[in-house]
Each structure stands twice: as C-alpha cells, then as structure tokens.
PDB file of C-alpha atoms in Angstrom:
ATOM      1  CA  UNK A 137     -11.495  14.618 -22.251  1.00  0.00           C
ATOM      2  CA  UNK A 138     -11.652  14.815 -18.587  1.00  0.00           C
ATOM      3  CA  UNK A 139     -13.021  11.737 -16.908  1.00  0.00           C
ATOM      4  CA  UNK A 140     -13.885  13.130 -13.678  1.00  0.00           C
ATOM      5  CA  UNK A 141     -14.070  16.589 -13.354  1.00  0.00           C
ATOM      6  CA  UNK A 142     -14.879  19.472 -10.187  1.00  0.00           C
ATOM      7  CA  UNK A 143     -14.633  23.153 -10.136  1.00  0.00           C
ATOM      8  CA  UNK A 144     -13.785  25.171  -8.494  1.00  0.00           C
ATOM      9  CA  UNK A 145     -10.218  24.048  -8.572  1.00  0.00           C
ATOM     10  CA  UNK A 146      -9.088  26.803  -5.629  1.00  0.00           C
ATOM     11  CA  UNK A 147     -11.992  28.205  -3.377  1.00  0.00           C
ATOM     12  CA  UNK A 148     -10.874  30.643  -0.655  1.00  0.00           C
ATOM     13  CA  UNK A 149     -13.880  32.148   1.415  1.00  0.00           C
ATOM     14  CA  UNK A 150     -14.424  33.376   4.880  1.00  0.00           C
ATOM     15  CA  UNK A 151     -16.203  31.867   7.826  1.00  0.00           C
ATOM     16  CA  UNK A 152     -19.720  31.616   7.698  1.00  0.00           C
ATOM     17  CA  UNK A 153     -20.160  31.796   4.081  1.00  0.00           C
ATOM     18  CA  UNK A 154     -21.969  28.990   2.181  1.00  0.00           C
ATOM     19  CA  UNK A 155     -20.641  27.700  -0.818  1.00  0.00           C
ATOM     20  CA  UNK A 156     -20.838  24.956  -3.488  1.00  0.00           C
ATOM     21  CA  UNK A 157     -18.467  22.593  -5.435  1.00  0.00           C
ATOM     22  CA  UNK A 158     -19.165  20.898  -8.289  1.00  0.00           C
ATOM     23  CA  UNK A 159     -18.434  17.224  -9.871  1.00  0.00           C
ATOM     24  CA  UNK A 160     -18.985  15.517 -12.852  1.00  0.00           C
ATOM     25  CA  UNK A 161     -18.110  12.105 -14.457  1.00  0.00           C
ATOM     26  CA  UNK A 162     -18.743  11.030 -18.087  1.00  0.00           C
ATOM     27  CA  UNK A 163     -17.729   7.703 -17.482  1.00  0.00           C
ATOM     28  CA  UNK A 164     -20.649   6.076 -17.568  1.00  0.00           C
ATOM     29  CA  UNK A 165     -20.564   5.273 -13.970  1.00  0.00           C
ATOM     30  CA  UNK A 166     -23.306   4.487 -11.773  1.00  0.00           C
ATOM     31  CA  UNK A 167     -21.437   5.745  -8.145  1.00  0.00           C
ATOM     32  CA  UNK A 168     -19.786   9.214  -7.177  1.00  0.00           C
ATOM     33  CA  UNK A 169     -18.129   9.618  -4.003  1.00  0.00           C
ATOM     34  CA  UNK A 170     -16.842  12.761  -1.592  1.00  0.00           C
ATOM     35  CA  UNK A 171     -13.698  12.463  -0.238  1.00  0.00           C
ATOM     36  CA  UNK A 172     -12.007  14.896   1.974  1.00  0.00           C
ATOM     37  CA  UNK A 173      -8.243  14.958   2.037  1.00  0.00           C
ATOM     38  CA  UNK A 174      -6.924  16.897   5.390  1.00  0.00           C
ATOM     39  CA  UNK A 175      -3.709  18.741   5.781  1.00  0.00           C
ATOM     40  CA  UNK A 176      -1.771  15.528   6.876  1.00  0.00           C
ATOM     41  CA  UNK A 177      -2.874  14.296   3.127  1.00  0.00           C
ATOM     42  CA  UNK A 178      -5.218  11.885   5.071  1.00  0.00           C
ATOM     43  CA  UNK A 179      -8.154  10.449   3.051  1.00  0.00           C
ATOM     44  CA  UNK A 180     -11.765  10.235   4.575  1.00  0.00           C
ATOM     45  CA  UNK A 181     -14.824   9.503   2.686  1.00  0.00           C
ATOM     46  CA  UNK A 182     -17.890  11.608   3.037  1.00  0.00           C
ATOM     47  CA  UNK A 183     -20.713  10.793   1.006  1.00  0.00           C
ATOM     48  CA  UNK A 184     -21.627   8.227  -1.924  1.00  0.00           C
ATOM     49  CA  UNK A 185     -24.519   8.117  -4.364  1.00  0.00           C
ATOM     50  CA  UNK A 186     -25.524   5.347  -6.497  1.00  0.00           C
ATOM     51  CA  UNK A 187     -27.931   6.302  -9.255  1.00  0.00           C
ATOM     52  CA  UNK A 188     -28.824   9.667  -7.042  1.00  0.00           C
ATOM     53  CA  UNK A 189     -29.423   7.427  -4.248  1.00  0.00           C
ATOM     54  CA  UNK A 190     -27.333   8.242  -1.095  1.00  0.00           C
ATOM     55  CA  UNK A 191     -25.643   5.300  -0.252  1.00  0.00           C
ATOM     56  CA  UNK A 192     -22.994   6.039   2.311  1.00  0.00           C
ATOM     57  CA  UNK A 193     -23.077   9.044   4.720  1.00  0.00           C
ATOM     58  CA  UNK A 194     -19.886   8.906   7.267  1.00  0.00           C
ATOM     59  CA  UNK A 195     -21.087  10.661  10.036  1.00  0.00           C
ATOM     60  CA  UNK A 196     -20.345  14.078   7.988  1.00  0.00           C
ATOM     61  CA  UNK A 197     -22.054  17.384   9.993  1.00  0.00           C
ATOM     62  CA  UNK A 198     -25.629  18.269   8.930  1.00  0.00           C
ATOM     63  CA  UNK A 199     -23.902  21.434   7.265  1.00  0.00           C
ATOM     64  CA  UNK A 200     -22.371  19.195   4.282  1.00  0.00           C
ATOM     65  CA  UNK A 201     -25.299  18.217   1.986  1.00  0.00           C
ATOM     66  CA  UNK A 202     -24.557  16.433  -1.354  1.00  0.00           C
ATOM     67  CA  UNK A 203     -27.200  16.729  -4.478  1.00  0.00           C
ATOM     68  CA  UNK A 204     -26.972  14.479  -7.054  1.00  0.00           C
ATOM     69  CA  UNK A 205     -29.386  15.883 -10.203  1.00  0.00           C
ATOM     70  CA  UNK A 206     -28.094  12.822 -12.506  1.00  0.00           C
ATOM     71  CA  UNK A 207     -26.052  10.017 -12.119  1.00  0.00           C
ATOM     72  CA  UNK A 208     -23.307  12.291 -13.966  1.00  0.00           C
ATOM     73  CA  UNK A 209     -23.184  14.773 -10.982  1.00  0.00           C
ATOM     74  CA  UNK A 210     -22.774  15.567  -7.682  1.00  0.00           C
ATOM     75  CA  UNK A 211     -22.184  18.493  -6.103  1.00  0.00           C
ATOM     76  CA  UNK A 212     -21.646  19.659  -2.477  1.00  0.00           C
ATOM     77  CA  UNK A 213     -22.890  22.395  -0.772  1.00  0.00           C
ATOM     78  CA  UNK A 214     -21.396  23.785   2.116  1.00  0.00           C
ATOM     79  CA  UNK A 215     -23.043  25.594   4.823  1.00  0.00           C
ATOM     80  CA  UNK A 216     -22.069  28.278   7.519  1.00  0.00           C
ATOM     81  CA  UNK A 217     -18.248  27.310   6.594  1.00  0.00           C
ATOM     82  CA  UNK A 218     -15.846  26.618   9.516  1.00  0.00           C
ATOM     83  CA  UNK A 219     -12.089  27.202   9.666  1.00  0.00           C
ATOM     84  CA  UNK A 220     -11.877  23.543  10.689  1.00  0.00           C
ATOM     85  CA  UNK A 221     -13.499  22.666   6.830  1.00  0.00           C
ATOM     86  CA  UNK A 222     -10.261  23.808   5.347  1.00  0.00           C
ATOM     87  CA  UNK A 223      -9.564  21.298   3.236  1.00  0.00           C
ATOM     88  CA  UNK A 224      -8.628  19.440  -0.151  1.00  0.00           C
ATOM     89  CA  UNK A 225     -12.170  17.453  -1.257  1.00  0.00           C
ATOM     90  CA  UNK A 226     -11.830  15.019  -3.734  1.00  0.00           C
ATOM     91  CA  UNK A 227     -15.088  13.813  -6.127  1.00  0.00           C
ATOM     92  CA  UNK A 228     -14.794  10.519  -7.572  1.00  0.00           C
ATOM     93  CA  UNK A 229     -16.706   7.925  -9.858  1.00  0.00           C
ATOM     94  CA  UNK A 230     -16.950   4.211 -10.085  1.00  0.00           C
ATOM     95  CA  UNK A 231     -19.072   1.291 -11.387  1.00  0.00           C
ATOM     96  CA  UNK A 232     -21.455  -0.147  -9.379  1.00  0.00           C
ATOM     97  CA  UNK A 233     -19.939  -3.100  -7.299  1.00  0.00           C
ATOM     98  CA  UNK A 234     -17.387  -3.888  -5.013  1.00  0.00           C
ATOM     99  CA  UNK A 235     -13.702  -4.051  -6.043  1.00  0.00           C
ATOM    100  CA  UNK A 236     -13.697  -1.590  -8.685  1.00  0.00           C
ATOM    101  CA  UNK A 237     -11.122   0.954  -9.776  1.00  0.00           C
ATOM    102  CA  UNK A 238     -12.586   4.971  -8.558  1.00  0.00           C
ATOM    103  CA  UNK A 239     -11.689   7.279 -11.149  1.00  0.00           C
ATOM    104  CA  UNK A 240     -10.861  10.542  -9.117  1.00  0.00           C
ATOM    105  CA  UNK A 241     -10.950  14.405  -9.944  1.00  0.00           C
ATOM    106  CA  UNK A 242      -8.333  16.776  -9.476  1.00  0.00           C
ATOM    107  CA  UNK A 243      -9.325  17.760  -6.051  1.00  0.00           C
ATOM    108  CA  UNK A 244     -10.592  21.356  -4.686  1.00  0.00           C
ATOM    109  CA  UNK A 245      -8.413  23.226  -2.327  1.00  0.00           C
ATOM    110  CA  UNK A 246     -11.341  25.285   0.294  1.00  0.00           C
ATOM    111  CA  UNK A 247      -9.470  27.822   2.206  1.00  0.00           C
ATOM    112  CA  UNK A 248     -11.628  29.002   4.752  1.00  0.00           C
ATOM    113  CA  UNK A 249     -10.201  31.960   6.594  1.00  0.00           C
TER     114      UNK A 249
ATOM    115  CA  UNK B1127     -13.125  -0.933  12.370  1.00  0.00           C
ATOM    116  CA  UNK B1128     -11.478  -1.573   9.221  1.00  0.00           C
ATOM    117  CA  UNK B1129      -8.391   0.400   8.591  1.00  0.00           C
ATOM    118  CA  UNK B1130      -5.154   0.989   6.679  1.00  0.00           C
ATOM    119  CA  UNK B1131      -1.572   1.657   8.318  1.00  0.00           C
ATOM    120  CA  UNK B1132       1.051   2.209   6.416  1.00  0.00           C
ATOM    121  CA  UNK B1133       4.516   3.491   6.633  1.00  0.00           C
ATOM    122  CA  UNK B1134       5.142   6.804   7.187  1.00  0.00           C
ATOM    123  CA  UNK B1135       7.577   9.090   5.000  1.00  0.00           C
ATOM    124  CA  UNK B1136       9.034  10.416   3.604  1.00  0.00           C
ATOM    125  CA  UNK B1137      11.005   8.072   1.895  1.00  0.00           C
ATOM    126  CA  UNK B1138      13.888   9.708   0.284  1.00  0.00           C
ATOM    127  CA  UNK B1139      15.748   7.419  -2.476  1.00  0.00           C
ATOM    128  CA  UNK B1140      18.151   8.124  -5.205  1.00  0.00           C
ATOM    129  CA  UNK B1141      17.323   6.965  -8.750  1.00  0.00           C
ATOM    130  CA  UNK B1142      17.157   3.069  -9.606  1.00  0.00           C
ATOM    131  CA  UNK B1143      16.975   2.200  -5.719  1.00  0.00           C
ATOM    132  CA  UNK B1144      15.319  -0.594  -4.526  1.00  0.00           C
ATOM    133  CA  UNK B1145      11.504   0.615  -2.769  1.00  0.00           C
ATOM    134  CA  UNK B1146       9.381  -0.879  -0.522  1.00  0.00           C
ATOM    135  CA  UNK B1147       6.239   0.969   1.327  1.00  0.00           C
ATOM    136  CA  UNK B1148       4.840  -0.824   3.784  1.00  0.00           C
ATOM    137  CA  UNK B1149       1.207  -0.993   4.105  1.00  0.00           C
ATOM    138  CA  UNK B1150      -0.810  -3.664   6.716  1.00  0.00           C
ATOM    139  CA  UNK B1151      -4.479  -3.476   7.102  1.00  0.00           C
ATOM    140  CA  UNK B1152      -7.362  -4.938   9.901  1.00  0.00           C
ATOM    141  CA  UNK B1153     -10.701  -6.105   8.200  1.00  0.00           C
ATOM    142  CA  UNK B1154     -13.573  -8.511   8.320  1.00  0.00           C
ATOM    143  CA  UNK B1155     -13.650 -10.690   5.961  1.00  0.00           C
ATOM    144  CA  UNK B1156     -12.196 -10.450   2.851  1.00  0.00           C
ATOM    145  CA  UNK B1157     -11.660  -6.308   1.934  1.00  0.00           C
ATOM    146  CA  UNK B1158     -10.083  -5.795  -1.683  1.00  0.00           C
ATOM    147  CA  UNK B1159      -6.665  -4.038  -1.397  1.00  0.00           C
ATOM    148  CA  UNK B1160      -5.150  -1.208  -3.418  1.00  0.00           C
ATOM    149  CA  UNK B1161      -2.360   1.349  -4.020  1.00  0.00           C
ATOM    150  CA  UNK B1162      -3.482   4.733  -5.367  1.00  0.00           C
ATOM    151  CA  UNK B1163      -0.836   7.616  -6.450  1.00  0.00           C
ATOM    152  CA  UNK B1164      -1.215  11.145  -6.320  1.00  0.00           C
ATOM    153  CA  UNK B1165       1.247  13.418  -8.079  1.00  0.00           C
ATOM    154  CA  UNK B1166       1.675  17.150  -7.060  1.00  0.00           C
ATOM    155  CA  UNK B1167      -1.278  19.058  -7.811  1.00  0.00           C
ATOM    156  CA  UNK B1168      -3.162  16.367  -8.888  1.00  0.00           C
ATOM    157  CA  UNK B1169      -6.193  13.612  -8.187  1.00  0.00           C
ATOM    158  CA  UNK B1170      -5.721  10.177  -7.525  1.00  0.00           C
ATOM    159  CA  UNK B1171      -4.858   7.327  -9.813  1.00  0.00           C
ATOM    160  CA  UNK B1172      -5.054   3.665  -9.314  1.00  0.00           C
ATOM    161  CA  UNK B1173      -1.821   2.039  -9.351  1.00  0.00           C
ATOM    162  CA  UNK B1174      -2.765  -1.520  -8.727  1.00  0.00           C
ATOM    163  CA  UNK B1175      -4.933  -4.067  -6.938  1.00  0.00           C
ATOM    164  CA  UNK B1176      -5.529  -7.159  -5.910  1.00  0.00           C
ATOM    165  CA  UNK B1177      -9.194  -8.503  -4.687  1.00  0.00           C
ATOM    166  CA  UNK B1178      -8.312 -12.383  -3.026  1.00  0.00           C
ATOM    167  CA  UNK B1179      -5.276 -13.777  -1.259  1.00  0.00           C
ATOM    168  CA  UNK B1180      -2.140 -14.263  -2.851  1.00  0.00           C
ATOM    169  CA  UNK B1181      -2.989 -11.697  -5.956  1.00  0.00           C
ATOM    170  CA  UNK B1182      -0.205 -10.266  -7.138  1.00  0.00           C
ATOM    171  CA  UNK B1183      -1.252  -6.332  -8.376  1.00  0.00           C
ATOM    172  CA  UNK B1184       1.490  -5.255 -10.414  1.00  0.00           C
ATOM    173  CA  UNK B1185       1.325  -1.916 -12.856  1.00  0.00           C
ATOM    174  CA  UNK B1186       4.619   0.225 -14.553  1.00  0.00           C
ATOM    175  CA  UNK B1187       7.253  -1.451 -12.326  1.00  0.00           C
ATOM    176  CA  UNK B1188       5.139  -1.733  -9.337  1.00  0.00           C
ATOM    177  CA  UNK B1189       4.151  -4.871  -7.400  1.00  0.00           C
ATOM    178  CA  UNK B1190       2.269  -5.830  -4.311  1.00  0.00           C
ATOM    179  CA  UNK B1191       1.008  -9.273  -3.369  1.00  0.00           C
ATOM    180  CA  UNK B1192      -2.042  -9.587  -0.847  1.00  0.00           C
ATOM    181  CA  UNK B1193      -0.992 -11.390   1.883  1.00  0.00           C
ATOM    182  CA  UNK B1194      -3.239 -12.597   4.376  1.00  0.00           C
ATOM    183  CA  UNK B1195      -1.501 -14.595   7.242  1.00  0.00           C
ATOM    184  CA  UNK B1196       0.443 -11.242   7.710  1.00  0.00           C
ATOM    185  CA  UNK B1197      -2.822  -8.915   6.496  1.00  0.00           C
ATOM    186  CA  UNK B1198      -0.191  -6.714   4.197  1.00  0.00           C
ATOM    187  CA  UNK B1199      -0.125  -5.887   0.656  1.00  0.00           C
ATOM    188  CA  UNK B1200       3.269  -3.998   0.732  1.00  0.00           C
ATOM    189  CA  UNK B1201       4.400  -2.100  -2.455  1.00  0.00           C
ATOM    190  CA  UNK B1202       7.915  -2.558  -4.207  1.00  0.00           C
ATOM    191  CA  UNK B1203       9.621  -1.422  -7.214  1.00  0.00           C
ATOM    192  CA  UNK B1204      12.931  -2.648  -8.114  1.00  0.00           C
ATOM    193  CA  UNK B1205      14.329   0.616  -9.943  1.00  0.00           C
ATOM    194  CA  UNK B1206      12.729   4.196  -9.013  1.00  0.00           C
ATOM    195  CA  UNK B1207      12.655   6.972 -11.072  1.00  0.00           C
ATOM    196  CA  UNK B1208      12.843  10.619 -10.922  1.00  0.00           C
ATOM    197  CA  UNK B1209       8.936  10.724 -11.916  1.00  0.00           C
ATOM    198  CA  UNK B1210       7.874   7.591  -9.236  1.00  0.00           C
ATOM    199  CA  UNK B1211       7.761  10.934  -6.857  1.00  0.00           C
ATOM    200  CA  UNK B1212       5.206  11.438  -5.420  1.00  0.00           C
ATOM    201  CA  UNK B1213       2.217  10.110  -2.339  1.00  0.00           C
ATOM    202  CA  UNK B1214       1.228   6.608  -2.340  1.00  0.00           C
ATOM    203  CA  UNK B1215      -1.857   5.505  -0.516  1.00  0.00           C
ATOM    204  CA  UNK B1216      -2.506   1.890   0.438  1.00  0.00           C
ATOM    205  CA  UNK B1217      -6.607   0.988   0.439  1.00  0.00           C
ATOM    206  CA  UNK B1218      -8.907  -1.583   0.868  1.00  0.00           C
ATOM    207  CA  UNK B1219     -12.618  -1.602   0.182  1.00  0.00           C
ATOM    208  CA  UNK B1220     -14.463  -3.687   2.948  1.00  0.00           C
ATOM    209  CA  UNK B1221     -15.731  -7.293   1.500  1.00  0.00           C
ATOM    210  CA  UNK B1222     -19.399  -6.230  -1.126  1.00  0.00           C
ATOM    211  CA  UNK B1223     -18.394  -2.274  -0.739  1.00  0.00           C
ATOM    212  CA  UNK B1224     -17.080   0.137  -3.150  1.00  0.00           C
ATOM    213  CA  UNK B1225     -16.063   2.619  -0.746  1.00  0.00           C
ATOM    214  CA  UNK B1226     -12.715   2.603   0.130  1.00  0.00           C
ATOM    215  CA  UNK B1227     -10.437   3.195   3.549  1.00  0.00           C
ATOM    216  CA  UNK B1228      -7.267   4.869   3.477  1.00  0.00           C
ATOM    217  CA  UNK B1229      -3.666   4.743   4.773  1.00  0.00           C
ATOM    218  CA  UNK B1230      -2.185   8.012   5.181  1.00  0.00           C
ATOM    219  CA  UNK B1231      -0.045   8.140   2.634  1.00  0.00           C
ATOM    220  CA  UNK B1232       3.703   7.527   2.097  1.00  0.00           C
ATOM    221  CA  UNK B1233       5.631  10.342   0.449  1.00  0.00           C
ATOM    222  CA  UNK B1234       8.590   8.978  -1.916  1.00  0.00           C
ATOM    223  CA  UNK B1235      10.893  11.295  -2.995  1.00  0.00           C
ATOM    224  CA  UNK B1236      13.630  10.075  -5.906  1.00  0.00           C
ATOM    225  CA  UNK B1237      16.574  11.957  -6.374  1.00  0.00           C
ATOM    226  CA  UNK B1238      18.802  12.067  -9.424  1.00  0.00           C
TER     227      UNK B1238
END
C-alpha cells in the first residue's frame, strides 16, 4: 500500500488555467506538508497543516490555496497558473512534533506552457 | 535564516569508492539534521538522522555524525554501489519544528 500518495502524477496545462492536485496519507499522521521542488532540484516548503489547521504558510502567492477536508488529505489548488509555477510539488506526511521522519509522495510534475 | 549548503555535484564515482557529500548548515539553536534520497522518478526517502550533537545517523552503509563546533553533518559511505545513484539532500528542521530546510541536493553518480 502506498503511504503517501498524489495524483496527478504528470499535469501539463496552459497559462491561466486553474487546476488541482491531490494528496493523501494513511499513515496515521497528524501533519501534511507542500513542497515545491524547482528545476535546479531545489526543495522549498509551501504549506503545512496539522489536524486541518494551517500551520506554516511560506510566503507562497495568494493564488496557491491548500484544503485540508481530513487529516488524511490535502490538496492544492492552483489558480490563474503561471509559466514561472512549472514545477515538481511534493506532498508529504509526518507525526506531530519536531524531529520526525516526513514520509513523502512521488511528486507531481506541472508543466505549465 | 536557517539554511542548508551542501556540496554541489555531480559526484561521479566508480563502484566500491570511498563517498563523502558535504553538507554544513547555519541555525539557532539546536535544528535536527537529516539526509533524504531521491531516486529517478521518485519521492523522497529518509536516509538518516541525527537530532543532538555528536549523533551518529547511520542507515544501509551510510553515516553522518552531527557536528556542531564545525555546524556539519557530512555524509560518507565506505563502498558505493551501482544503485547508491541517485540525489541526496542534507536537512535540518529548526529546534520544536517539523518543517524542514533544504540543501540543494548532491547528485552521485556510481559507475560500474
């Protein structure tokens, strides 16, 4: 069973368009990141929720909004796309506390074109 | 700010070298420090940590020891493999977080 799991795994769209990825964790865990991985492979977080509570935002544009129904999902929506948004994004789940292992998904490659 | 620096790559061995990545990192207090490794096409995995000074984090050949009076946690291996190829991050989470702050990733390629 997959621990951590997003779809779509490829998303290619064009400017403008909105779109939405998808996350979920049966884990058990309490937290679920964002991450966004860039070109360079460089690793940023966006967003984490802890029990559907936002907890960290980092300074991610207004067009990005995370929903978390459950504690087993979050997804992220994606507004008015940019070419600049081209990216891998990475969800990911841990327990609640500092110094634990984040169990990640297999990433989603957005094209933007 | 807390961040991460680590070597860049790629680093190109042949198979049963000696490896070292070196990772240093800037923090407040006292961050928790880890390697994560991401194979082609897929997520992350946690290779291995180490939360206080002087841990040693060690996982499938791999070591790192946390080393504050030189704020590194470098990575070795003393044999690499064909399948060791791949993108290593260095990490830490900042002292009470769980988010984490990444290098940028080493590359290691292992040739037969």
């Amino acid at each position: 069973d997959t621990a951590v799991s997003q779809t779509p795994k490829y998303l290619v769209t064009q400017m403008g368009n909105d779109k939405s990825i998808k996350c979920e964790q049966n884990l058990g865990h309490d937290t679920m990141y964002w991450y966004k991985q860039d070109s360079k492979k460089f690793l940023k977080i966006m967003f984490s929720y802890n029990n559907k509570e936002l907890i960290i935002n980092e300074t991610v544009p207004n067009r990005f909004s995370p929903k978390s129904p459950d504690k087993a999902h979050l997804n992220l929506h994606i507004n008015s796309l940019e070419l600049g948004d081209s990216a891998v994004y990475f969800c990911a789940s841990s327990r609640t506390g500092a110094n634990t292992e984040a169990f990640f998904g297999q990433g989603t490659r957005l094209t933007v074109v | 700010g807390d961040s991460v620096t680590q070597m860049e790559g790629p680093v190109t061995l042949s198979e049963e070298a000696f490896l070292t990545i070196n990772c240093t990192y800037t923090a407040t207090g006292y961050p928790s420090l880890f390697w994560y490794v991401q194979y082609p096409g897929e997520g992350l995995q946690l290779l291995l940590k180490a939360t206080k000074a002087d841990d040693k984090g060690s996982n499938k050949g791999f070591e790192a020891t946390y080393r504050k009076e030189t704020t590194s946690f470098h990575l070795e291996k003393g044999s690499v493999q064909v399948s060791d190829s791949a993108v290593y991050f260095c990490a830490l989470s900042p002292y009470n977080t769980d988010k984490l702050i990444f290098g940028t990733g080493t590359r290691l390629q292992v040739f037969p």
